[in-house]
Each structure stands twice: as structure tokens, then as C-alpha cells.
Short mmCIF file of C-alpha atoms in Angstrom, two decimals:
data_model
loop_
_atom_site.label_atom_id
_atom_site.label_comp_id
_atom_site.label_asym_id
_atom_site.label_seq_id
_atom_site.Cartn_x
_atom_site.Cartn_y
_atom_site.Cartn_z
CA UNK A 1 93.26 237.22 30.41
CA UNK A 2 97.04 237.10 29.95
CA UNK A 3 97.46 234.86 33.00
CA UNK A 4 94.96 232.33 31.62
CA UNK A 5 96.69 232.36 28.24
CA UNK A 6 100.05 231.77 29.94
CA UNK A 7 98.50 228.99 32.01
CA UNK A 8 97.10 227.40 28.84
CA UNK A 9 100.48 227.65 27.13
CA UNK A 10 102.09 226.11 30.21
CA UNK A 11 99.61 223.21 30.18
CA UNK A 12 100.24 222.56 26.48
CA UNK A 13 104.01 222.49 27.05
CA UNK A 14 103.57 220.12 30.02
CA UNK A 15 101.30 217.82 28.00
CA UNK A 16 103.96 217.61 25.27
CA UNK A 17 106.61 216.77 27.88
CA UNK A 18 104.36 214.10 29.45
CA UNK A 19 103.68 212.48 26.08
CA UNK A 20 107.42 212.43 25.36
CA UNK A 21 108.15 210.74 28.70
CA UNK A 22 105.33 208.21 28.34
CA UNK A 23 106.54 207.26 24.85
CA UNK A 24 110.13 206.55 26.03
CA UNK A 25 109.58 202.80 26.33
CA UNK A 26 111.81 201.05 28.89
CA UNK A 27 113.87 204.21 29.44
CA UNK A 28 110.94 205.82 31.27
CA UNK A 29 110.52 203.29 34.00
CA UNK A 30 107.18 201.86 35.06
CA UNK A 31 106.80 203.81 38.28
CA UNK A 32 107.57 207.13 36.61
CA UNK A 33 104.88 206.47 34.02
CA UNK A 34 102.45 205.32 36.70
CA UNK A 35 102.90 208.50 38.74
CA UNK A 36 102.47 210.68 35.65
CA UNK A 37 99.38 208.83 34.46
CA UNK A 38 97.62 208.13 37.74
CA UNK A 39 98.60 210.40 40.57
CA UNK A 40 101.10 213.09 41.48
CA UNK A 41 100.43 212.43 45.18
CA UNK A 42 99.22 215.99 45.55
CA UNK A 43 95.82 215.93 43.87
CA UNK A 44 95.81 214.81 40.26
CA UNK A 45 97.60 215.44 36.99
CA UNK A 46 95.57 218.56 36.25
CA UNK A 47 97.77 220.18 38.89
CA UNK A 48 101.08 219.50 37.07
CA UNK A 49 102.81 222.74 36.08
CA UNK A 50 106.12 221.36 34.83
CA UNK A 51 108.07 218.12 34.52
CA UNK A 52 111.75 217.34 34.14
CA UNK A 53 112.77 213.80 33.22
CA UNK A 54 116.48 213.12 33.62
CA UNK A 55 117.22 209.93 31.75
CA UNK A 56 119.18 207.06 33.25
CA UNK A 57 122.81 206.94 32.16
CA UNK A 58 124.37 203.56 31.54
CA UNK A 59 127.83 202.15 31.00
CA UNK A 60 128.39 199.16 28.78
CA UNK A 61 130.68 196.34 29.91
CA UNK A 62 132.58 193.80 27.79
CA UNK A 63 129.46 191.68 27.39
CA UNK A 64 127.67 194.71 25.92
CA UNK A 65 125.13 194.74 28.74
CA UNK A 66 124.15 198.14 30.11
CA UNK A 67 125.13 198.82 33.69
CA UNK A 68 123.33 201.70 35.44
CA UNK A 69 125.66 204.60 36.13
CA UNK A 70 123.28 207.40 37.06
CA UNK A 71 119.63 206.78 37.98
CA UNK A 72 116.64 208.26 36.19
CA UNK A 73 114.98 211.14 38.00
CA UNK A 74 111.59 212.76 37.60
CA UNK A 75 110.78 216.20 39.00
CA UNK A 76 107.15 217.29 38.98
CA UNK A 77 106.10 220.83 39.85
CA UNK A 78 102.43 221.10 40.83
CA UNK A 79 100.18 223.85 42.11
CA UNK A 80 101.07 222.78 45.67
CA UNK A 81 104.71 221.78 45.64
CA UNK A 82 107.18 219.48 43.96
CA UNK A 83 107.53 215.73 43.81
CA UNK A 84 110.91 214.13 43.12
CA UNK A 85 111.25 210.48 42.19
CA UNK A 86 114.59 208.76 41.74
CA UNK A 87 115.11 205.22 40.58
CA UNK A 88 116.93 203.14 43.16
CA UNK A 89 119.73 200.70 42.39
CA UNK A 90 120.59 199.96 46.00
CA UNK A 91 118.33 199.25 48.94
CA UNK A 92 116.66 202.45 50.00
CA UNK A 93 114.65 203.11 53.13
CA UNK A 94 111.96 205.46 51.80
CA UNK A 95 110.98 203.65 48.63
CA UNK A 96 108.05 203.15 46.36
CA UNK A 97 108.56 200.01 44.26
CA UNK A 98 112.34 200.58 44.22
CA UNK A 99 112.22 204.33 43.83
CA UNK A 100 112.83 207.03 46.37
CA UNK A 101 110.14 209.63 46.48
CA UNK A 102 110.20 213.04 48.10
CA UNK A 103 107.36 215.54 48.34
CA UNK A 104 107.85 219.21 49.29
CA UNK A 105 105.28 221.95 49.57
CA UNK A 106 106.29 225.40 48.36
CA UNK A 107 105.58 226.90 51.78
CA UNK A 108 108.26 224.64 53.32
CA UNK A 109 111.03 225.73 50.93
CA UNK A 110 113.43 228.40 52.13
CA UNK A 111 115.51 228.69 48.99
CA UNK A 112 116.34 227.11 45.67
CA UNK A 113 119.75 227.29 44.05
CA UNK A 114 120.76 226.54 40.46
CA UNK A 115 124.52 226.29 39.91
CA UNK A 116 126.32 225.62 36.66
CA UNK A 117 129.96 224.75 36.18
CA UNK A 118 131.09 224.01 32.63
CA UNK A 119 128.87 221.05 31.66
CA UNK A 120 127.74 219.98 35.13
CA UNK A 121 124.99 221.67 37.08
CA UNK A 122 123.44 221.34 40.53
CA UNK A 123 119.87 222.02 41.58
CA UNK A 124 119.42 222.42 45.35
CA UNK A 125 116.43 223.06 47.58
CA UNK A 126 116.84 224.20 51.17
CA UNK A 127 114.34 224.14 54.03
CA UNK A 128 114.97 225.04 57.65
CA UNK A 129 118.59 225.76 56.80
CA UNK A 130 119.14 222.20 55.57
CA UNK A 131 119.73 220.99 52.05
CA UNK A 132 116.76 218.75 51.25
CA UNK A 133 117.43 218.05 47.60
CA UNK A 134 120.54 217.92 45.44
CA UNK A 135 120.17 216.92 41.82
CA UNK A 136 123.16 217.00 39.52
CA UNK A 137 122.60 217.29 35.79
CA UNK A 138 124.35 217.92 32.51
CA UNK A 139 123.85 221.55 31.58
CA UNK A 140 123.86 220.96 27.82
CA UNK A 141 120.74 218.80 28.13
CA UNK A 142 118.75 220.13 31.07
CA UNK A 143 119.71 223.69 32.00
CA UNK A 144 116.78 225.39 30.23
CA UNK A 145 114.37 222.88 31.81
CA UNK A 146 115.73 223.68 35.28
CA UNK A 147 115.48 227.44 34.63
CA UNK A 148 111.79 227.02 33.72
CA UNK A 149 111.26 224.75 36.74
CA UNK A 150 112.79 227.35 39.09
CA UNK A 151 110.56 230.06 37.60
CA UNK A 152 107.51 227.95 38.49
CA UNK A 153 108.82 227.44 42.03
CA UNK A 154 109.49 231.18 42.31
CA UNK A 155 106.02 232.12 41.05
CA UNK A 156 104.37 229.72 43.48
CA UNK A 157 106.51 230.92 46.41
CA UNK A 158 105.48 234.49 45.59
CA UNK A 159 101.83 233.42 45.47
CA UNK A 160 102.29 231.91 48.96
CA UNK A 161 103.58 235.25 50.30
CA UNK A 162 100.69 237.15 48.73
CA UNK A 163 98.01 235.05 50.44
#
């Protein structure tokens, strides 16, 4: 009974996060909204366990026009693995409407590392001894979100071992 309650609480928290992302206007870019609304590329949105949306950072030039400095990123934890989308400013080889997209199943992850250093953090995923993912973030905004995200990865990795 406790597990179901926790799962229900998790779903409610995820729904609140999704609504916040979908209401961001132009800051939550079209493809990020489309993936959240339509398909996580695993099964469907009922499988989403957690979401982290790292907003795009922009610099403003003399003409007061924003210039992208750091791309928006969306991390989606599902029952099966994680999906990472990153907005692309340059030509990218593995793209989906100008976004890079990476899908990893929990069973293929060897380790996950969360580093913090003053106000900058790094989230890394390793598989087969290689670093597959490196996401840098500002710890004052996103550290708690990454801690919760890692707990979901940990719980799902443990479930894989118990099968």
C-alpha cells in the first residue's frame, strides 16, 4: 500500500512539473512540449517518473536581442530508462527537428555520478566504461531535482537486479 501511495505522490509531482513546463511559452521549445504531450519514445506519458527542464540561458547584445548561451535540456525518467533532449544551435548529426535526443535503458547504465562544486554541478551517466551523458547545471536551481532524478534511476536499477 505504501508503494502505491508513493507512486501516486510521484505521479502528482510529475504532473505539476509537466504543467509548469508546458505553460512556459516560448521558453519551453516546441519539440520539448511535443515529446511531453505525445510520446516519450518509450511507451507513453503514463510511464514518466520524473522530469527535469533546464531552461535555455541567453546573453543580450547591444541591440537587446537574446543570443543563446546555453541550450535548453529536458531529462525524462520513465519506467524503462531515461530520455535526454537538448536543443541544438549548431548542426548536429543525431537530431530531431534541431534537437539531439538520447535514449538509455536502465539496464545499460553502469553508473551515475552527481558532482557539485560551488554553484556548478555535473550529472554524468556511464555505460561500458564510457561517459555517455554529461549535463552541467547550476546547483542553486537544479540540485534537488537531480537528487530526486538519481533516486529514481537508483530505484529502477535496483529493480533490474531483483528481476
